[in-house]
XYZ file of C-alpha atoms in Angstrom:
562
model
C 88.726 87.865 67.197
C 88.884 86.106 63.837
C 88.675 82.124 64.633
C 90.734 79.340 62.836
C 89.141 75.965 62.585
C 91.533 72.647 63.198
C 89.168 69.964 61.419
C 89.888 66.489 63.374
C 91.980 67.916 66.135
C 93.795 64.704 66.878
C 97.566 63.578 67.237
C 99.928 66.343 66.848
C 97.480 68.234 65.119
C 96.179 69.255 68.506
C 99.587 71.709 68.629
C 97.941 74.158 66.174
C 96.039 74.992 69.260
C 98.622 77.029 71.181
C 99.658 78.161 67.896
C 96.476 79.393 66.988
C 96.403 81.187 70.613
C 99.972 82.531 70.536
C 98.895 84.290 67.003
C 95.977 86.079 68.763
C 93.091 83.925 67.262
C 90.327 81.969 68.632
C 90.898 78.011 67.962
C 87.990 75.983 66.916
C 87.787 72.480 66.631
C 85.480 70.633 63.897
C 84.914 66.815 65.539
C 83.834 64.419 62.952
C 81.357 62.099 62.972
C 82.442 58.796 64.117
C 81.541 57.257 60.923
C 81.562 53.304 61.339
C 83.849 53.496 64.725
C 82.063 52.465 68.101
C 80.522 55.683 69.173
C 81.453 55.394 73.164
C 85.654 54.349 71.636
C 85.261 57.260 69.444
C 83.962 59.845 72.508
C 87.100 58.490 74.704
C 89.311 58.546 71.879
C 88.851 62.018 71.199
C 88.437 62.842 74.685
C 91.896 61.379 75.252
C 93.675 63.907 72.513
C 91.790 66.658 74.033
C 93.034 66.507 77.376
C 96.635 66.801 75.779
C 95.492 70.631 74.940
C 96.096 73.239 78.047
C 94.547 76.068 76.279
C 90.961 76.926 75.299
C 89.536 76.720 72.338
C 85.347 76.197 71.206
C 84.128 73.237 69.347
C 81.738 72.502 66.869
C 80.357 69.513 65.524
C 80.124 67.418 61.573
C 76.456 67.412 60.768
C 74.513 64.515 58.944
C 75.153 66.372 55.827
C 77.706 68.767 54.608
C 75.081 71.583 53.387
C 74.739 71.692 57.426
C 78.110 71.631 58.193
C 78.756 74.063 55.815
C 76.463 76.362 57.430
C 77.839 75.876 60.395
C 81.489 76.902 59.718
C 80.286 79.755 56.998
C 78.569 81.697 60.719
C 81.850 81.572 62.182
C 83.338 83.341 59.456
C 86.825 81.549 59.768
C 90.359 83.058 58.672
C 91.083 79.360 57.522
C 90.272 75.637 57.749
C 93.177 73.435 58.535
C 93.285 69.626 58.725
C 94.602 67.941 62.339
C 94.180 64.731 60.855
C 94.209 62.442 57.854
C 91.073 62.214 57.968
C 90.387 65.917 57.651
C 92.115 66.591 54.611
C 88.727 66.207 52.209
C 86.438 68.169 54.714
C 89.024 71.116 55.380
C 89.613 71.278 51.842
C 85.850 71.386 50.576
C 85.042 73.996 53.064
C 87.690 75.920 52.007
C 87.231 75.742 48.624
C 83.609 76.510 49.429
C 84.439 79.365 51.530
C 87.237 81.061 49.328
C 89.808 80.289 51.805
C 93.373 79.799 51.485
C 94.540 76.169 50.345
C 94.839 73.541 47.647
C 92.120 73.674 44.878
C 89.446 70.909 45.110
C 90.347 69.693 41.634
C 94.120 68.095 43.414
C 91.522 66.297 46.259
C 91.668 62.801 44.501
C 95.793 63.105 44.254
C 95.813 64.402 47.958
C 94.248 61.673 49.567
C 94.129 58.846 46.807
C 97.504 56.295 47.136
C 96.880 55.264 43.465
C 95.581 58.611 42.097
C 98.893 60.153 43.713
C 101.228 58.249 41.638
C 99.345 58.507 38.020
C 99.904 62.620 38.939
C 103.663 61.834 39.218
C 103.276 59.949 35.684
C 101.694 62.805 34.547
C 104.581 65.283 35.633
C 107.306 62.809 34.076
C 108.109 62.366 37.868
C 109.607 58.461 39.248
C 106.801 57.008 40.222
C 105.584 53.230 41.213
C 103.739 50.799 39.135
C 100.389 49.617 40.649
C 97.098 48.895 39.733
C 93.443 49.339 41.541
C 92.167 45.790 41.939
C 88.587 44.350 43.330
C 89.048 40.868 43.441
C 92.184 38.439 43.503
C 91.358 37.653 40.138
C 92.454 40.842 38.921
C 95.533 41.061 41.240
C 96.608 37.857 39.307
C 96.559 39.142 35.858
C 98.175 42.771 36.857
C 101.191 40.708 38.581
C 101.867 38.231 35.613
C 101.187 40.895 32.959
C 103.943 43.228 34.477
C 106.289 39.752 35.707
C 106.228 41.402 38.972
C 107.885 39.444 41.970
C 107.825 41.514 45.414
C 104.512 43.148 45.483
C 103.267 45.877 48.429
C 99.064 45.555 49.113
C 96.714 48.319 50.497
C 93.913 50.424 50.889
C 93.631 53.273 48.846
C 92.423 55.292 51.302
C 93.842 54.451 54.448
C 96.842 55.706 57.025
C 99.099 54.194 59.650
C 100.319 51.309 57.134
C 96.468 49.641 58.384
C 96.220 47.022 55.693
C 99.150 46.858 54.498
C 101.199 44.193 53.401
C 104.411 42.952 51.818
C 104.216 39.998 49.165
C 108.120 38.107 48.287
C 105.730 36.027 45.779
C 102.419 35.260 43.958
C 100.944 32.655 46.761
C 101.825 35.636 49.720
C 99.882 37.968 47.238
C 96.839 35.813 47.300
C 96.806 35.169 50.804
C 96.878 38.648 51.810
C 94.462 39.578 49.243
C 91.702 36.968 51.318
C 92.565 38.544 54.587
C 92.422 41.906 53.578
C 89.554 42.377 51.514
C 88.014 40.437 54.349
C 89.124 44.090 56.746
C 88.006 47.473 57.223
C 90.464 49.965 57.033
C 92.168 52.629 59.040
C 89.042 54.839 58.480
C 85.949 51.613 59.114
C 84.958 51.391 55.369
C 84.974 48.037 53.675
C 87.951 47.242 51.646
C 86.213 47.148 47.832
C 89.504 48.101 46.425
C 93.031 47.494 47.206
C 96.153 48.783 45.418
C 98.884 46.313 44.335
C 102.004 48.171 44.134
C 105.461 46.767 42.955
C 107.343 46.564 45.574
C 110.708 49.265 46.239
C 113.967 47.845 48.516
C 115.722 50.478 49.661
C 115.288 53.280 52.650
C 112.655 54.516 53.873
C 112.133 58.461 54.905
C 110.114 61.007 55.790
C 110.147 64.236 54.425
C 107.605 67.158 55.632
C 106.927 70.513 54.385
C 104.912 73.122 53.613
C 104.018 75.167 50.850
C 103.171 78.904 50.509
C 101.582 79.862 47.356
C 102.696 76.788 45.540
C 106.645 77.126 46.905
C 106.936 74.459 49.485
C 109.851 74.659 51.898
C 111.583 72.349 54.456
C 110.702 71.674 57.570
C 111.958 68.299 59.227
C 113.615 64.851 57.815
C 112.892 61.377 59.638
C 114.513 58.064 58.163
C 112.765 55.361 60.037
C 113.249 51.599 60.116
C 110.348 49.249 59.491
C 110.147 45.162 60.502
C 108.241 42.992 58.294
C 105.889 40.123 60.866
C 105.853 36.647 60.083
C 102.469 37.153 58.430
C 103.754 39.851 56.313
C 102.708 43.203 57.851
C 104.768 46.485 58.370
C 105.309 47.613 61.778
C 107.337 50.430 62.839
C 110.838 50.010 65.032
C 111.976 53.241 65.441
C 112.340 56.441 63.282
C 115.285 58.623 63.574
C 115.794 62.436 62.424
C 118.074 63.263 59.482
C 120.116 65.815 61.348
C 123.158 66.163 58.579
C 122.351 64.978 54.932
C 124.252 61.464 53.498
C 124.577 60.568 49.855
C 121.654 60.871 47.650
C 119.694 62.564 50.635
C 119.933 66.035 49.243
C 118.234 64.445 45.439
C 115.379 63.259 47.565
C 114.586 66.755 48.911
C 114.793 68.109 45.598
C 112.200 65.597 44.254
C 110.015 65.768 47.263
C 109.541 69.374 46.042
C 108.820 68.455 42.734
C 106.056 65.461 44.085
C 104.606 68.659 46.187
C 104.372 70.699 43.016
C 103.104 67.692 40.838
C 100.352 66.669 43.397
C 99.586 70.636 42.898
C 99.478 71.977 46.623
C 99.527 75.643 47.077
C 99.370 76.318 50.455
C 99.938 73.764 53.883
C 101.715 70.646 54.895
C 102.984 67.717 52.797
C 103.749 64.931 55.387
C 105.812 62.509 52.574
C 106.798 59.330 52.752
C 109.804 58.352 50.457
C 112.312 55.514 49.854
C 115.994 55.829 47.858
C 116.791 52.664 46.403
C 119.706 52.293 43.513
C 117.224 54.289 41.197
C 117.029 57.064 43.239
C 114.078 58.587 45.236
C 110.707 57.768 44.836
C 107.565 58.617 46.631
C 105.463 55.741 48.728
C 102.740 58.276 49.970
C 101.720 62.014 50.882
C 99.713 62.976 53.522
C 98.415 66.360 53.512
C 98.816 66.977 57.178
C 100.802 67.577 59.878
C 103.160 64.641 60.523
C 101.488 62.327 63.652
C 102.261 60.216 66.577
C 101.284 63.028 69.016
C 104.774 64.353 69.063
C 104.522 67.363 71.211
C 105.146 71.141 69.844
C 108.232 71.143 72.409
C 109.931 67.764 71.912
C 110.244 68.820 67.598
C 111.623 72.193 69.179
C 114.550 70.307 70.952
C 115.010 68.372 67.749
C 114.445 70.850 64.338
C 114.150 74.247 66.258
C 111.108 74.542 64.776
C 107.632 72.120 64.728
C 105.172 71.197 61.958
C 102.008 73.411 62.486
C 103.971 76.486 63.848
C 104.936 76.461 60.617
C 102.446 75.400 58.436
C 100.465 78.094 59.941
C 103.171 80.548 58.996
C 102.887 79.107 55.704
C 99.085 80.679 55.506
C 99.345 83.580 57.657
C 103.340 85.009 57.766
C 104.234 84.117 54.512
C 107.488 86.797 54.812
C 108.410 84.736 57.607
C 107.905 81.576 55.624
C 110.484 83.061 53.011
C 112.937 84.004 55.819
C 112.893 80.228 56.762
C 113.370 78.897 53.720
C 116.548 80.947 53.460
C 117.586 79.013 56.452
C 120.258 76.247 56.280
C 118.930 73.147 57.524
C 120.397 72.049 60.735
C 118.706 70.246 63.271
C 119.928 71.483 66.774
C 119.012 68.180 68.051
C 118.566 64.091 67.713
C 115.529 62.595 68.103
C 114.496 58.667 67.986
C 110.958 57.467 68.398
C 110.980 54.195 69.661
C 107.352 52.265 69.015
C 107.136 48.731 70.857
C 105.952 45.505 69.070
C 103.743 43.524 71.348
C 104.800 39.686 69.790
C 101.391 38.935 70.578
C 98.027 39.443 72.606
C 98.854 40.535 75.685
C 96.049 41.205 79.045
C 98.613 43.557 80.634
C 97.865 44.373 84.452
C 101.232 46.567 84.641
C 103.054 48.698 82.914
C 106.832 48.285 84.415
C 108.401 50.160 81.616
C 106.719 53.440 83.060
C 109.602 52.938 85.736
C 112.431 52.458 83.545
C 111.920 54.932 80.691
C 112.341 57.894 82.239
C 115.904 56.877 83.969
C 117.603 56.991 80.164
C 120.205 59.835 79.207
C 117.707 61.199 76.349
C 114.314 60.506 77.829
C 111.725 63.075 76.571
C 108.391 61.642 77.049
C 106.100 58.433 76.474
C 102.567 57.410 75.356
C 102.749 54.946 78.259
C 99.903 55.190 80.941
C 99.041 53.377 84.216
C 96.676 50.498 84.051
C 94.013 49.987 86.827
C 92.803 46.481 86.307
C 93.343 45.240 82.843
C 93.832 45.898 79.291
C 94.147 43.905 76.217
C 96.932 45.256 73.717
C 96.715 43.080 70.498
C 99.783 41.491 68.514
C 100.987 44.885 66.889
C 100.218 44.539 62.867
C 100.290 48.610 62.033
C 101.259 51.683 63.712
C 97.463 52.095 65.266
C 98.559 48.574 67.169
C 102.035 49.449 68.362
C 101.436 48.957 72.436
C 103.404 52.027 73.369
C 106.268 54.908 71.869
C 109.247 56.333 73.504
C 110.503 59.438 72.434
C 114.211 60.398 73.023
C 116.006 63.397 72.324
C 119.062 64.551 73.383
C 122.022 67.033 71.542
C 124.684 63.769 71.976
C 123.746 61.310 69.078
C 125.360 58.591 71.233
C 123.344 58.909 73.692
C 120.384 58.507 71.977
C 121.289 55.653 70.315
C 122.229 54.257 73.228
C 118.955 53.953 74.415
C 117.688 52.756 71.313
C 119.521 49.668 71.702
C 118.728 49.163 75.312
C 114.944 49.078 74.659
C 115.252 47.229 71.891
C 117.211 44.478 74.078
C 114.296 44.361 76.472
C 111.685 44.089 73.736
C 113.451 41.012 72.628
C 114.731 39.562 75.957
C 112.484 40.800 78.715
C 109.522 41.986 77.108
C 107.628 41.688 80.417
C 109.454 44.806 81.888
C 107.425 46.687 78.928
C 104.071 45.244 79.386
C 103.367 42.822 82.202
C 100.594 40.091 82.495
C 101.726 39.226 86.477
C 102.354 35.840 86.597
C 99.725 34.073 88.895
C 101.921 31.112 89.259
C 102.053 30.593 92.940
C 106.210 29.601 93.089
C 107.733 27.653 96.020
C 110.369 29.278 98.399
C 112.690 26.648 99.566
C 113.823 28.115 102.875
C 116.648 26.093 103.560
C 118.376 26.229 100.387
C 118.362 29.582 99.953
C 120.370 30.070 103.418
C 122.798 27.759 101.896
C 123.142 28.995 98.550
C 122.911 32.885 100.815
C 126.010 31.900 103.088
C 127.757 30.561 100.357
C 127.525 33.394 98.591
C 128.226 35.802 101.520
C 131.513 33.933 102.377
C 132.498 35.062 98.635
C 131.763 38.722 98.714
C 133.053 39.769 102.342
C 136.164 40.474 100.506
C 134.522 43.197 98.686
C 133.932 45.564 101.704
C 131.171 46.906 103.772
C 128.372 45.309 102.625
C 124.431 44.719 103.597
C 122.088 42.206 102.438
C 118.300 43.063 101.647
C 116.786 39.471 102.349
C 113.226 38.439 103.577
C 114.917 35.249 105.447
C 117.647 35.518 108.162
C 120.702 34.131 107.188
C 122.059 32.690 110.313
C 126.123 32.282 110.872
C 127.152 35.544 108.415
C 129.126 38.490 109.621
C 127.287 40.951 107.448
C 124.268 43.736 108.015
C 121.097 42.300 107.123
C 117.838 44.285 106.996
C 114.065 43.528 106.036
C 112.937 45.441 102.636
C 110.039 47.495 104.982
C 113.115 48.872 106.659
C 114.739 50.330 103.881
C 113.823 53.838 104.343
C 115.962 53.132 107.848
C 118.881 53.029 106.066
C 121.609 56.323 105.946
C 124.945 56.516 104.121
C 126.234 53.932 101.077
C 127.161 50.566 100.997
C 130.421 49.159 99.081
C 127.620 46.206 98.141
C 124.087 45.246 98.753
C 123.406 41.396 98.606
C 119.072 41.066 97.392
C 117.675 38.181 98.549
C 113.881 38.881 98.235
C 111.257 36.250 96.814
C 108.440 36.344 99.489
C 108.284 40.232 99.321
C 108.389 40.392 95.210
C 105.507 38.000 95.155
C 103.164 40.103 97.115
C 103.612 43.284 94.748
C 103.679 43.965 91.191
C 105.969 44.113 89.026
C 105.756 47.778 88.221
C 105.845 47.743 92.362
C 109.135 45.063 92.230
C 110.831 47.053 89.910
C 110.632 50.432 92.561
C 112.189 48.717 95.149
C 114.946 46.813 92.673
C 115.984 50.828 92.139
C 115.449 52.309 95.697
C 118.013 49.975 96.480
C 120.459 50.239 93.860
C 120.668 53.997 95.101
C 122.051 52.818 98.388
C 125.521 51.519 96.634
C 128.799 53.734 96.280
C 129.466 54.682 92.888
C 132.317 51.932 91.930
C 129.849 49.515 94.847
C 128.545 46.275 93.392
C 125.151 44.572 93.734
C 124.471 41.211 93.581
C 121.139 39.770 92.385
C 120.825 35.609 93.197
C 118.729 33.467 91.252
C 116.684 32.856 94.296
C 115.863 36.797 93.807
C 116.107 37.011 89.776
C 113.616 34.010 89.589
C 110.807 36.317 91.086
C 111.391 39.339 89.062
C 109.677 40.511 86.186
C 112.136 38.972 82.903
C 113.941 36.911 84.908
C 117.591 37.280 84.922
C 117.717 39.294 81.909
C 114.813 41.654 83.438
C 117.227 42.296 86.008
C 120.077 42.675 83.865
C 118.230 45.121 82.148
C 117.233 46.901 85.399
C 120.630 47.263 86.679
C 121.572 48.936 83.429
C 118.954 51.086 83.495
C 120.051 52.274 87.209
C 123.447 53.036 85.738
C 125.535 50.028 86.315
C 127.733 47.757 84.329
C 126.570 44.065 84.205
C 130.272 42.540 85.826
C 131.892 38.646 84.551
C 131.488 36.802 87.291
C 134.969 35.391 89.101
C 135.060 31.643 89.376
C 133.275 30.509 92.161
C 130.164 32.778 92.153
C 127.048 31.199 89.908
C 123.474 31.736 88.973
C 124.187 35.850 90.495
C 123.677 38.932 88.547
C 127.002 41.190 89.841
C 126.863 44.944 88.277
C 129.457 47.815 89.072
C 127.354 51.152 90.049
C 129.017 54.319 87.117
């Protein structure tokens, strides 16, 4: 059985695997040396992307040098080298070359890989391209941005991926600044920054465009337009990125050039994961990346979306090229819509819970999540790049609405209730004042008996009340549907989490009639993970509709069960 190696099988790149398998070849995985990375992260790291793979495959190891390594692939004999990763673009493509395997001569390396080298090939080939220069010290930074009267300016590493290190400038002073803190950095890869590129900076939208090429014909595979916030202290972060399912104005022109930029950067054979922006000019490239595209999307979700994923196809590109040609005959419409939705953590954050684990999976186009369970604690750190965004939804779904939908719902809780994404459980030990909370409770109860036959969840009796009332622990008591539920817990919400709180909020939502109401008191809201906006957001996410209160009722969430 003839093997193909995946060099750096990390992020989505661990897909080739069952496509390797399917094919009727043995998968191999090359792990790299963990270069300047802790060596115990790096083990758990790739340990982590491994256990995403449910077929088997051998590995092998990087040696010290790359005679050895070398060596080692040449006894396997491989049918081809492909790259997982970013950072296995050089090695995949010297062993190739070295091995007289399909792929992209060594000579295009430097334009692969290179952010600056990459645009002076696009000068070459009379291409749009973006003015920049290689600097190593502010100094230099200074003279490139006055010589070309330059205003907005973009900084980063040459070599580098994930936007690590990279910043946007509105003026000289910003430059400067970011020019201290960054040469000060490693980037994505652990090497000291020595050089940075300064880039003029292009306003306009921002795509992505992969493909893949079979002997020097690329061909289309999937569109993304994504949407990126600029931090107070002037980094890129992600927000969401979208698939291009039908093409708008001046979408079509940047397909066209991002086959040109393919040809220009010279690849023959395998992936092109571009990165592109239309402004009032017209297209231009920001990057390539010679690679499948990333963030661990799994093989079935870009199925849903394109009908087809990235290495299923870039291994067609190598192996079936007759099928490549069939696809490229193809018209290009997505079956699907797709959003990834990455969270911005606003700063450090010791999380003990993870509440959002709960509420993800409730929404209409809910595919999967990079979210896990914590057991004690973990730090996530303000998010500055895509390697620091503190977790990713991914929705899919054939409505378009519905996705969107969702969008904007978790993009209300990041901004209002970020605690129902990542929780730090308050330690504050808050007073219960018993005896106005029955007031408030009666009050309250007087108001809704007009409603119907109601029940009310509450940890304290309510004395003098003609309605049901039941202890949370005897929930799972409970049979039929209520036309409302009254929640008055505090003492029980303090003794659990809030991934815990958030449970029982839901278990007994489910006990309303659809077109039943719930209301949530501020003696309950108080105690709940985002306050009254946390439970606004809950209630949502349980399929209700957040009611106007009447006159007469305060300080009460009321929401209509759909």
């Amino acid at each position: 059985m003839k093997h193909i190696i995946v060099v750096d099988c990390i992020s989505s790149g661990t897909n080739y695997i069952e496509d390797i398998v399917n094919r009727g070849y043995k998968p191999v995985i090359l792990e790299l040396l963990p270069g300047e990375a802790n060596p115990e992260e790096y083990k758990q790291k790739m340990q982590s992307n491994y256990s995403r793979i449910e077929y088997e495959y051998d590995i092998i190891y990087e040696q010290d040098t790359y005679e050895k390594t070398l060596e080692t692939v040449r006894k396997l004999d491989p049918l081809l080298i492909v790259a997982g990763s970013e950072r296995g673009v050089i090695l995949t493509s010297r062993l190739s070359n070295d091995l007289g395997l399909l792929g992209t001569p060594i000579k295009h390396l430097d334009s692969m890989t290179l952010k600056d080298k990459m645009h002076e090939r696009l000068a070459e080939a009379g291409l749009r391209h973006i003015r920049g220069k290689v600097v190593t010290s502010i100094e230099e930074a200074i003279e490139f941005y006055d010589s070309q009267s330059l205003k907005e300016v973009v900084i980063k590493p040459i070599y580098s991926f994930c936007s690590v290190g990279v910043r946007i400038c509105l003026n000289k002073q910003e430059m400067i600044d970011s020019l201290k803190e960054i040469f000060n950095k490693n980037n994505a890869y652990g090497d000291e920054n020595t050089e940075l590129l300064v880039q003029e900076r292009i306003n306009g939208e921002e795509y992505i465009v992969n493909t893949t090429s079979c002997e020097g014909i690329p061909r289309l595979i999937s569109m993304w337009k994504y949407e990126k916030i600029k931090t107070s202290e002037g980094a890129i972060v992600y927000d969401t990125i979208n698939s291009v399912n039908s093409l708008n104005l001046g979408e079509a022109e940047m397909v066209e050039y991002a086959y040109d930029v393919v040809r220009a950067i010279g690849i023959e054979y395998g992936p092109v994961h571009g990165e592109y922006m239309i402004d009032d000019k017209g297209p231009v490239l920001i990057e390539v990346n010679c690679r499948p595209a990333g963030l661990s999307m799994k093989s079935e979700y870009l199925d849903m979306i394109f009908g087809q994923h990235d290495t299923d196809s870039i291994l067609d590109s190598y192996l079936n090229p007759e099928r490549f040609n069939e696809q490229r005959k193809q018209i290009y419409r997505p079956p699907g819509n797709g959003t990834v939705k990455l969270f911005i953590a606003p700063e450090d954050i010791l999380a003990k819970s993870v509440p959002m684990m709960n509420i993800a999976p409730k929404l209409k186009s809910y595919f999967d999540s990079t979210l896990h369970k914590i057991n004690e604690t973990e730090l996530f750190v303000k998010t500055e790049d895509l390697n620091t965004t503190c977790g990713i939804i991914f929705l899919a779904n054939t409505n378009r609405n519905a996705v969107d939908e969702d969008v904007e719902f978790l993009r209300s809780v990041e901004k209002n209730a970020f605690q129902l994404i990542l929780s730090e459980e308050s330690d504050e030990d808050k007073k219960i004042n018993k005896k106005e909370i029955i007031s408030r409770l009666q009050n309250l109860i007087k108001s809704t008996e007009k409603y119907g036959h109601g029940l009310l969840i509450t940890d304290q009796d309510i004395p003098d009340t003609n309605i049901l009332q039941l202890k949370p622990e005897n929930i799972r008591r409970l049979h039929g549907h209520f036309d409302y539920i009254l929640i008055n817990l505090n003492k029980s919400i303090m003794a659990l989490n809030d991934e815990e709180s958030i449970k029982l909020i839901f278990k007994i939502c489910s006990y309303i009639k659809v077109g039943g109401l719930v209301f949530i008191p501020k003696n309950t809201y108080d105690y709940l993970p985002g306050g009254r906006k946390g439970v606004e957001a809950m209630v949502k996410n349980s399929n209700f509709n957040i009611e106007a209160p009447p006159f007469g009722i305060k300080n009460a969430v009321i929401a209509s069960k759909r």
